Amino acid sequence: MKLRRKLILLALAPLVLVLCMIAVMVNHQSVELARAQREVIEPTYLASKEGELRSYLMLAQHAIAPLYDSGRMDEAAKAEAKAILSRMDYGEDGYFFVYDLQGTLLVHPRTPERVGTNRLDYRDINGFPHVQHLIAHGREGGGFVRYVIEKPSTGKPALKLTYVTPLPKWGWLLCTGIYLEDVEYVLAGVDTQVTGNNRDTMRWIGSIAFLGIAVIIFSGLVLNIRERQAGQEEERNRVAIELHDSICQQLLSLRYQVEAMGIRLLETPAQFAVAENPFKRISAELANILGEVRETGRRLHPMILKDLGLPAALRQLAHDMENETTSIRFRSRGLVGGLPGDTSFVFYRLAQECLSNVKRHSQASRAAVRLAGDRKAVRLIVWDNGIGFDPNCMTAGHSRGAGLHNMKARVEEAGGRLTITSMPGNTKVTATIPRPFLQRFLPLHDKRSSY
């Protein structure tokens, strides 16, 4: 595995680990929060229901108080009280029922067929003797009993909370109760809300993880591209130095030797003098090869750019590219110094590509390179009066447009913009690259030049 990939993995691993730990902690906290909310809501809600049941029983007692407080013990008074209680209800499943101390059911408006039966030994579906507990709490002055019994409105078993209070003069136990499904519904709503919040939090964590991973991968790719470009420039520099220090020197030495041999032939007898012309041709070819090698070296890495700066390098480039058919002039004005090395190199390569196209394709008689700048940006313009070309040809598939297409990408990578306008007699390539923010406030040397 390459080092860059290892670095990316080393950057991703802690991020993923931390996000997983955060997700686990958030989930744990959500579960604990839900449990704490249940512990708070359940007793509070039950307390409110218990108070509600006490209020209902007080209403029932007030309804039969004229009969009960009158001191009457006759069956007629009790029957009238039973009738009043049977008619009282609240809600769909709210009603009053009465037991005596022996467990006989005296009042039950929802199941009147059971009235008169003794249910002392009756148990709920879980085997709990709730009637016995109602009687026991009634003997003690009243209380609450929970049990599971069939709910009249649905016919299904449900947990019921019943409050019982004694009517000792008649030996009755007055009861009413509510089904606790609504309590479970409220608690289920709390659980659903916590689960939804937990799910949303996990989505946010997942989105952050995805963005973080994407940023790291993108940064790795950008770093990879920059490292490749830097490696390419270093390799170009190495090859250029090798050409200049080794191959050019060897070619130059060989050329001098050939010329020296040609001079010596002038001192030889006439029959050997005919060999002078081949040596001259060899010397001329060596001169051309030497020029080509030097040009290649300049293309690979313009050392003058590093030593003297962008304006001097562009001036020398214009001079070197000029020939007997095309005159090329250079001019700079404004704040053109203090550029980062990468920006200067982009400008130089663009001018090199444009002037090369001028020589090979434009048939121009005049060309110009202009460099201008201020504290915000630097602009390079390459102009010629040639035959022009179609700017839409800037794709990798066109011989002329491929170089400009690549340069456009490099200018945009440097944060700049490349524009091209072309028509017969007037072709202009303009690159504008903004200065780094801090450089806008630093003193810059104003280098000015003219034609």
Coordinates of C-alpha atoms in Angstrom, one line a residue:
M1 CA 0.0 0.0 0.0
K2 CA 1.3 3.5 -0.9
L3 CA 2.3 5.9 1.8
R4 CA -0.4 8.4 0.7
R5 CA -3.1 5.8 1.1
K6 CA -1.8 4.8 4.5
L7 CA -1.9 8.5 5.6
I8 CA -5.5 8.8 4.4
L9 CA -6.4 5.6 6.3
L10 CA -4.6 6.9 9.4
A11 CA -6.7 10.1 9.1
L12 CA -9.9 8.2 8.5
A13 CA -9.5 5.6 11.3
P14 CA -9.6 8.1 14.3
L15 CA -12.5 10.0 12.7
V16 CA -14.6 6.9 12.3
L17 CA -13.6 5.6 15.7
V18 CA -14.6 8.9 17.4
L19 CA -17.9 9.1 15.5
C20 CA -18.7 5.5 16.5
M21 CA -18.0 6.3 20.1
I22 CA -20.1 9.4 19.9
A23 CA -22.9 7.4 18.4
V24 CA -22.7 4.8 21.1
M25 CA -22.7 7.5 23.8
V26 CA -25.6 9.3 22.2
N27 CA -27.6 6.1 22.0
H28 CA -26.8 5.3 25.6
Q29 CA -27.8 8.7 26.8
S30 CA -31.0 8.6 24.8
V31 CA -32.0 5.3 26.4
E32 CA -31.2 6.7 29.9
L33 CA -33.1 9.8 29.1
A34 CA -36.1 7.7 28.0
R35 CA -35.9 5.7 31.2
A36 CA -35.7 8.8 33.4
Q37 CA -38.6 10.4 31.6
R38 CA -40.7 7.3 32.2
E39 CA -39.7 7.3 35.9
V40 CA -40.9 10.9 36.1
I41 CA -44.0 10.7 33.9
E42 CA -45.4 7.4 35.1
P43 CA -45.8 8.3 38.9
T44 CA -46.9 11.8 38.0
Y45 CA -49.6 10.6 35.6
L46 CA -50.7 7.9 38.0
A47 CA -51.0 10.4 40.8
S48 CA -53.2 12.6 38.6
K49 CA -55.4 9.6 37.8
E50 CA -55.6 8.6 41.5
G51 CA -56.7 12.2 42.3
E52 CA -59.3 11.9 39.5
L53 CA -60.7 8.7 40.9
R54 CA -61.0 10.3 44.4
S55 CA -63.0 13.1 42.9
Y56 CA -65.3 10.7 41.1
L57 CA -66.0 8.8 44.3
M58 CA -66.7 12.1 46.1
L59 CA -69.3 13.0 43.5
A60 CA -70.9 9.6 43.9
Q61 CA -71.0 9.9 47.6
H62 CA -72.6 13.4 47.3
A63 CA -75.2 11.9 44.9
I64 CA -76.4 9.4 47.5
A65 CA -75.7 11.5 50.6
P66 CA -79.3 12.5 51.2
L67 CA -80.2 8.8 51.5
Y68 CA -77.1 7.6 53.3
D69 CA -76.9 10.5 55.8
S70 CA -80.6 10.3 56.6
G71 CA -80.0 7.3 58.8
R72 CA -82.3 5.1 56.8
M73 CA -81.4 1.4 56.8
D74 CA -84.3 0.1 54.8
E75 CA -84.0 -1.7 51.5
A76 CA -86.0 1.0 49.7
A77 CA -83.4 3.6 50.5
K78 CA -80.6 1.2 49.5
A79 CA -82.4 0.4 46.2
E80 CA -82.8 4.0 45.4
A81 CA -79.1 4.6 46.1
K82 CA -78.3 1.6 43.8
A83 CA -80.4 3.1 41.0
I84 CA -78.6 6.5 41.3
L85 CA -75.2 4.9 41.2
S86 CA -76.2 2.7 38.2
R87 CA -77.1 5.8 36.2
M88 CA -73.9 7.6 37.0
D89 CA -71.0 7.2 34.6
Y90 CA -68.2 9.2 33.0
G91 CA -66.6 8.6 29.7
E92 CA -66.9 5.4 27.7
D93 CA -65.6 3.1 30.5
G94 CA -66.1 5.1 33.6
Y95 CA -68.8 3.8 36.0
F96 CA -69.4 2.9 39.7
F97 CA -69.9 -0.5 41.2
V98 CA -70.6 -1.7 44.8
Y99 CA -69.6 -4.8 46.8
D100 CA -70.7 -5.8 50.3
L101 CA -68.2 -7.0 52.8
Q102 CA -68.9 -10.6 52.0
G103 CA -67.9 -10.1 48.3
T104 CA -71.4 -10.0 46.8
L105 CA -71.7 -7.7 43.8
L106 CA -74.5 -5.2 44.5
V107 CA -74.2 -2.6 41.6
H108 CA -72.5 -2.9 38.2
P109 CA -74.1 -1.0 35.3
R110 CA -71.9 -2.6 32.6
T111 CA -72.6 -6.2 33.6
P112 CA -76.0 -6.2 35.4
E113 CA -76.3 -10.0 35.0
R114 CA -73.6 -10.5 37.6
V115 CA -75.4 -8.4 40.2
G116 CA -76.3 -10.6 43.3
T117 CA -73.5 -13.1 42.7
N118 CA -70.7 -13.6 45.3
R119 CA -67.4 -13.0 43.7
L120 CA -65.1 -13.2 46.7
D121 CA -63.0 -16.0 45.2
Y122 CA -63.0 -14.4 41.7
R123 CA -59.6 -13.8 40.2
D124 CA -58.4 -11.8 37.2
I125 CA -56.7 -13.4 34.2
N126 CA -53.4 -13.4 36.1
G127 CA -54.8 -15.3 39.0
F128 CA -54.9 -12.2 41.3
P129 CA -57.9 -12.2 43.9
H130 CA -58.8 -8.5 43.3
V131 CA -62.2 -8.7 45.1
Q132 CA -60.6 -9.9 48.3
H133 CA -58.1 -7.0 48.0
L134 CA -60.9 -4.5 47.4
I135 CA -62.6 -5.7 50.6
A136 CA -59.4 -5.6 52.6
H137 CA -58.6 -2.0 51.5
G138 CA -62.3 -1.1 52.2
R139 CA -62.1 -2.4 55.7
E140 CA -58.9 -0.4 56.2
G141 CA -60.7 2.8 55.2
G142 CA -60.1 2.8 51.4
G143 CA -57.3 2.4 48.9
F144 CA -56.2 1.6 45.4
V145 CA -56.0 -1.9 43.7
R146 CA -54.6 -2.8 40.4
Y147 CA -55.7 -5.8 38.4
V148 CA -56.3 -7.0 34.8
I149 CA -59.9 -7.3 33.7
E150 CA -61.9 -7.2 30.5
K151 CA -62.5 -3.7 29.3
P152 CA -66.2 -3.2 28.4
S153 CA -65.7 -1.0 25.3
T154 CA -63.2 -3.4 23.6
G155 CA -63.8 -6.8 25.2
K156 CA -60.1 -7.2 25.7
P157 CA -58.1 -7.5 28.9
A158 CA -56.6 -4.3 30.2
L159 CA -54.9 -3.1 33.4
K160 CA -57.3 -1.3 35.7
L161 CA -56.7 1.0 38.6
T162 CA -59.7 0.9 41.1
Y163 CA -60.3 3.1 44.1
V164 CA -62.5 1.7 46.9
T165 CA -64.0 3.7 49.8
P166 CA -66.3 2.1 52.5
L167 CA -69.9 3.1 53.3
P168 CA -69.8 1.4 56.8
K169 CA -73.5 2.2 57.8
W170 CA -74.7 0.0 55.0
G171 CA -71.8 -2.4 54.9
W172 CA -71.0 -1.3 51.3
L173 CA -67.8 -0.8 49.4
L174 CA -68.2 1.9 46.8
C175 CA -65.7 1.5 43.9
T176 CA -64.7 3.1 40.6
G177 CA -61.7 2.7 38.3
I178 CA -60.0 3.7 35.1
Y179 CA -58.1 1.6 32.6
L180 CA -54.4 2.4 32.4
E181 CA -54.1 2.1 28.6
D182 CA -53.8 5.8 28.3
V183 CA -50.9 5.8 30.7
E184 CA -49.1 3.2 28.5
Y185 CA -50.0 5.3 25.5
V186 CA -48.4 8.4 26.9
L187 CA -45.3 6.4 27.9
A188 CA -45.2 4.8 24.4
G189 CA -45.3 8.3 22.9
V190 CA -42.3 9.3 25.0
D191 CA -40.5 6.2 23.8
T192 CA -41.4 7.0 20.2
Q193 CA -40.2 10.5 20.5
V194 CA -36.9 9.5 22.1
T195 CA -36.5 6.9 19.4
G196 CA -37.2 9.4 16.6
N197 CA -34.8 11.9 18.2
N198 CA -32.2 9.2 18.5
R199 CA -32.7 8.2 14.8
D200 CA -32.3 11.9 13.7
T201 CA -29.2 12.3 15.8
M202 CA -27.7 9.2 14.2
R203 CA -28.5 10.6 10.8
W204 CA -26.7 13.8 11.6
I205 CA -23.7 11.8 12.9
G206 CA -23.8 9.7 9.8
S207 CA -23.9 12.9 7.6
I208 CA -21.1 14.4 9.5
A209 CA -19.1 11.2 9.2
F210 CA -19.8 11.1 5.4
L211 CA -18.7 14.7 5.0
G212 CA -15.6 14.3 7.1
I213 CA -14.6 11.2 5.1
A214 CA -15.3 13.0 1.9
V215 CA -13.2 16.0 2.9
I216 CA -10.3 13.7 3.9
I217 CA -10.5 11.7 0.7
F218 CA -10.8 14.9 -1.4
S219 CA -7.9 16.5 0.5
G220 CA -5.9 13.3 -0.1
L221 CA -6.6 13.5 -3.8
V222 CA -5.7 17.2 -4.0
L223 CA -2.5 16.4 -2.1
N224 CA -1.8 13.5 -4.4
I225 CA -2.3 15.7 -7.5
R226 CA -0.1 18.5 -6.0
E227 CA 2.6 16.0 -5.1
R228 CA 2.5 14.6 -8.6
Q229 CA 2.8 18.1 -10.1
A230 CA 5.6 19.0 -7.7
G231 CA 7.3 15.7 -8.6
Q232 CA 6.9 16.4 -12.3
E233 CA 8.4 19.9 -11.8
E234 CA 11.3 18.5 -9.8
E235 CA 11.9 15.9 -12.5
R236 CA 11.8 18.6 -15.1
N237 CA 14.2 20.6 -13.1
R238 CA 16.5 17.6 -12.8
V239 CA 16.4 16.8 -16.5
A240 CA 16.9 20.5 -17.4
I241 CA 19.9 20.7 -15.2
E242 CA 21.2 17.4 -16.7
L243 CA 20.7 18.8 -20.2
H244 CA 22.5 22.1 -19.4
D245 CA 25.3 20.7 -17.3
S246 CA 26.1 17.5 -19.1
I247 CA 24.6 17.0 -22.6
C248 CA 24.9 20.7 -23.7
Q249 CA 28.5 20.8 -22.5
Q250 CA 29.3 17.6 -24.3
L251 CA 27.6 18.8 -27.5
L252 CA 29.5 22.1 -27.3
S253 CA 32.8 20.3 -26.8
L254 CA 32.1 18.0 -29.7
R255 CA 31.2 21.0 -31.9
Y256 CA 34.5 22.8 -31.0
Q257 CA 36.4 19.6 -31.8
V258 CA 34.7 19.3 -35.2
E259 CA 35.4 23.0 -36.0
A260 CA 39.0 22.6 -34.9
M261 CA 39.4 19.6 -37.2
G262 CA 37.9 21.6 -40.1
I263 CA 40.5 24.4 -39.4
R264 CA 43.3 21.9 -39.5
L265 CA 42.2 20.5 -42.8
L266 CA 43.0 24.0 -44.3
E267 CA 46.6 23.3 -43.6
T268 CA 46.6 19.9 -45.3
P269 CA 47.3 19.1 -49.0
A270 CA 44.6 20.0 -51.5
Q271 CA 43.4 16.4 -51.9
F272 CA 42.3 16.4 -48.2
A273 CA 40.7 19.8 -48.3
V274 CA 37.5 18.4 -49.9
A275 CA 36.7 17.0 -46.4
E276 CA 36.2 20.5 -45.1
N277 CA 32.6 20.8 -46.3
P278 CA 31.3 17.7 -44.4
F279 CA 32.9 19.0 -41.2
K280 CA 31.2 22.3 -41.7
R281 CA 27.8 20.5 -42.1
I282 CA 28.5 18.4 -39.0
S283 CA 29.4 21.6 -37.1
A284 CA 26.1 23.3 -38.3
E285 CA 24.1 20.2 -37.3
L286 CA 25.7 20.1 -33.9
A287 CA 24.9 23.8 -33.5
N288 CA 21.2 23.1 -34.4
I289 CA 21.1 20.1 -32.0
L290 CA 22.7 22.2 -29.2
G291 CA 20.0 24.9 -29.8
E292 CA 17.2 22.4 -29.6
V293 CA 18.6 20.8 -26.4
R294 CA 18.8 24.2 -24.8
E295 CA 15.3 25.1 -25.9
T296 CA 14.1 21.8 -24.5
G297 CA 15.9 22.6 -21.2
R298 CA 14.2 26.0 -21.1
R299 CA 10.8 24.3 -21.7
L300 CA 11.4 21.8 -19.0
H301 CA 12.4 24.3 -16.4
P302 CA 13.2 28.0 -16.9
M303 CA 16.0 28.6 -14.5
I304 CA 15.9 32.3 -15.2
L305 CA 12.4 32.4 -13.6
K306 CA 13.8 31.2 -10.3
D307 CA 16.9 33.4 -10.5
L308 CA 15.6 36.8 -11.9
G309 CA 11.8 36.6 -11.5
L310 CA 8.8 36.5 -13.8
P311 CA 9.2 39.8 -15.7
A312 CA 12.8 39.0 -16.7
A313 CA 12.0 35.4 -17.6
L314 CA 9.1 36.6 -19.8
R315 CA 11.3 39.2 -21.5
Q316 CA 13.9 36.6 -22.2
L317 CA 11.3 34.2 -23.5
A318 CA 9.9 36.8 -25.9
H319 CA 13.5 37.4 -27.1
D320 CA 14.2 33.7 -27.6
M321 CA 10.9 33.0 -29.4
E322 CA 11.3 35.9 -31.8
N323 CA 12.5 35.1 -35.3
E324 CA 12.8 36.8 -38.7
T325 CA 9.1 36.4 -39.5
T326 CA 7.5 37.3 -36.2
S327 CA 8.5 40.1 -33.9
I328 CA 7.6 39.7 -30.2
R329 CA 7.6 42.5 -27.7
F330 CA 7.3 42.4 -23.9
R331 CA 5.9 45.0 -21.5
S332 CA 5.2 44.9 -17.8
R333 CA 3.6 47.5 -15.6
G334 CA 2.1 47.9 -12.2
L335 CA 2.8 45.6 -9.2
V336 CA 4.1 42.4 -10.9
G337 CA 6.7 41.4 -8.2
G338 CA 6.3 39.3 -5.1
L339 CA 4.3 36.5 -6.7
P340 CA 4.4 33.0 -5.3
G341 CA 6.6 30.6 -7.3
D342 CA 3.7 28.4 -8.4
T343 CA 1.8 31.5 -9.8
S344 CA 4.9 32.7 -11.6
F345 CA 5.4 29.3 -13.1
V346 CA 1.8 29.1 -14.4
F347 CA 2.1 32.5 -16.1
Y348 CA 5.5 31.5 -17.6
R349 CA 4.1 28.2 -19.0
L350 CA 1.1 29.9 -20.4
A351 CA 3.2 32.5 -22.2
Q352 CA 5.5 29.7 -23.5
E353 CA 2.5 27.7 -24.8
C354 CA 0.9 30.8 -26.4
L355 CA 4.1 31.9 -28.2
S356 CA 4.8 28.4 -29.3
N357 CA 1.4 28.3 -30.9
V358 CA 2.0 31.8 -32.5
K359 CA 5.2 30.5 -34.1
R360 CA 3.7 27.2 -35.3
H361 CA 0.2 28.1 -36.3
S362 CA -0.7 31.8 -36.4
Q363 CA 1.3 33.1 -39.4
A364 CA 1.5 36.3 -37.3
S365 CA 4.0 39.1 -38.1
R366 CA 3.7 40.7 -34.7
A367 CA 3.0 39.4 -31.2
A368 CA 3.1 40.9 -27.7
V369 CA 3.3 39.7 -24.1
R370 CA 2.0 42.1 -21.5
L371 CA 2.2 41.6 -17.7
A372 CA 0.2 43.9 -15.4
G373 CA -0.7 43.8 -11.7
D374 CA -2.0 45.6 -8.7
R375 CA -2.5 44.6 -5.1
K376 CA -5.4 42.3 -5.8
A377 CA -4.4 40.4 -8.9
V378 CA -1.9 39.9 -11.7
R379 CA -2.9 39.7 -15.4
L380 CA -0.9 38.2 -18.4
I381 CA -2.0 39.0 -21.9
V382 CA -0.5 37.3 -25.0
W383 CA -1.6 38.9 -28.3
D384 CA -0.9 38.3 -32.0
N385 CA -2.1 39.5 -35.4
G386 CA -2.3 36.1 -37.0
I387 CA -5.0 34.2 -38.7
G388 CA -6.8 33.4 -35.5
F389 CA -8.5 30.1 -34.4
D390 CA -11.7 28.7 -32.9
P391 CA -11.5 29.0 -29.1
N392 CA -13.9 26.0 -28.9
C393 CA -11.0 23.8 -30.0
M394 CA -9.6 23.8 -26.5
T395 CA -10.0 20.1 -25.9
A396 CA -7.5 17.3 -25.6
G397 CA -8.4 16.1 -29.0
H398 CA -7.1 19.1 -30.9
S399 CA -3.3 19.6 -31.4
R400 CA -3.4 23.3 -30.9
G401 CA -6.1 23.4 -28.2
A402 CA -4.6 20.6 -26.0
G403 CA -1.9 22.8 -24.5
L404 CA -4.3 25.7 -23.9
H405 CA -6.8 23.3 -22.4
N406 CA -4.2 22.1 -19.9
M407 CA -3.1 25.6 -19.1
K408 CA -6.7 26.7 -18.5
A409 CA -6.9 23.9 -15.9
R410 CA -3.7 25.1 -14.3
V411 CA -4.8 28.7 -14.2
E412 CA -8.2 27.7 -12.6
E413 CA -6.3 25.5 -10.1
A414 CA -4.3 28.6 -9.1
G415 CA -7.7 30.3 -8.4
G416 CA -7.6 32.4 -11.6
R417 CA -9.5 32.7 -14.9
L418 CA -8.4 32.2 -18.5
T419 CA -10.3 33.9 -21.4
I420 CA -9.6 33.7 -25.1
T421 CA -10.9 35.9 -27.9
S422 CA -9.8 35.2 -31.5
M423 CA -10.5 36.5 -34.9
P424 CA -8.3 37.1 -38.0
G425 CA -5.8 39.8 -37.1
N426 CA -6.5 39.9 -33.4
T427 CA -6.1 36.9 -31.0
K428 CA -5.8 37.6 -27.3
V429 CA -5.3 35.1 -24.4
T430 CA -5.8 36.6 -21.0
A431 CA -5.1 35.0 -17.6
T432 CA -5.9 36.7 -14.4
I433 CA -4.8 35.2 -11.0
P434 CA -5.6 36.9 -7.7
R435 CA -2.8 37.5 -5.2
P436 CA -2.9 35.6 -1.9
F437 CA -4.9 37.5 0.7
L438 CA -1.9 38.4 2.9
Q439 CA 0.1 39.7 0.0
R440 CA -2.4 42.4 -0.6
F441 CA -1.3 44.2 2.5
L442 CA 2.5 43.7 2.1
P443 CA 4.7 46.3 0.4
L444 CA 5.4 45.1 -3.2
H445 CA 8.2 46.2 -5.4
D446 CA 6.8 48.0 -8.4
K447 CA 8.6 46.7 -11.4
R448 CA 8.0 48.7 -14.6
S449 CA 9.1 48.2 -18.1
S450 CA 8.2 49.3 -21.6
Y451 CA 8.6 48.1 -25.2

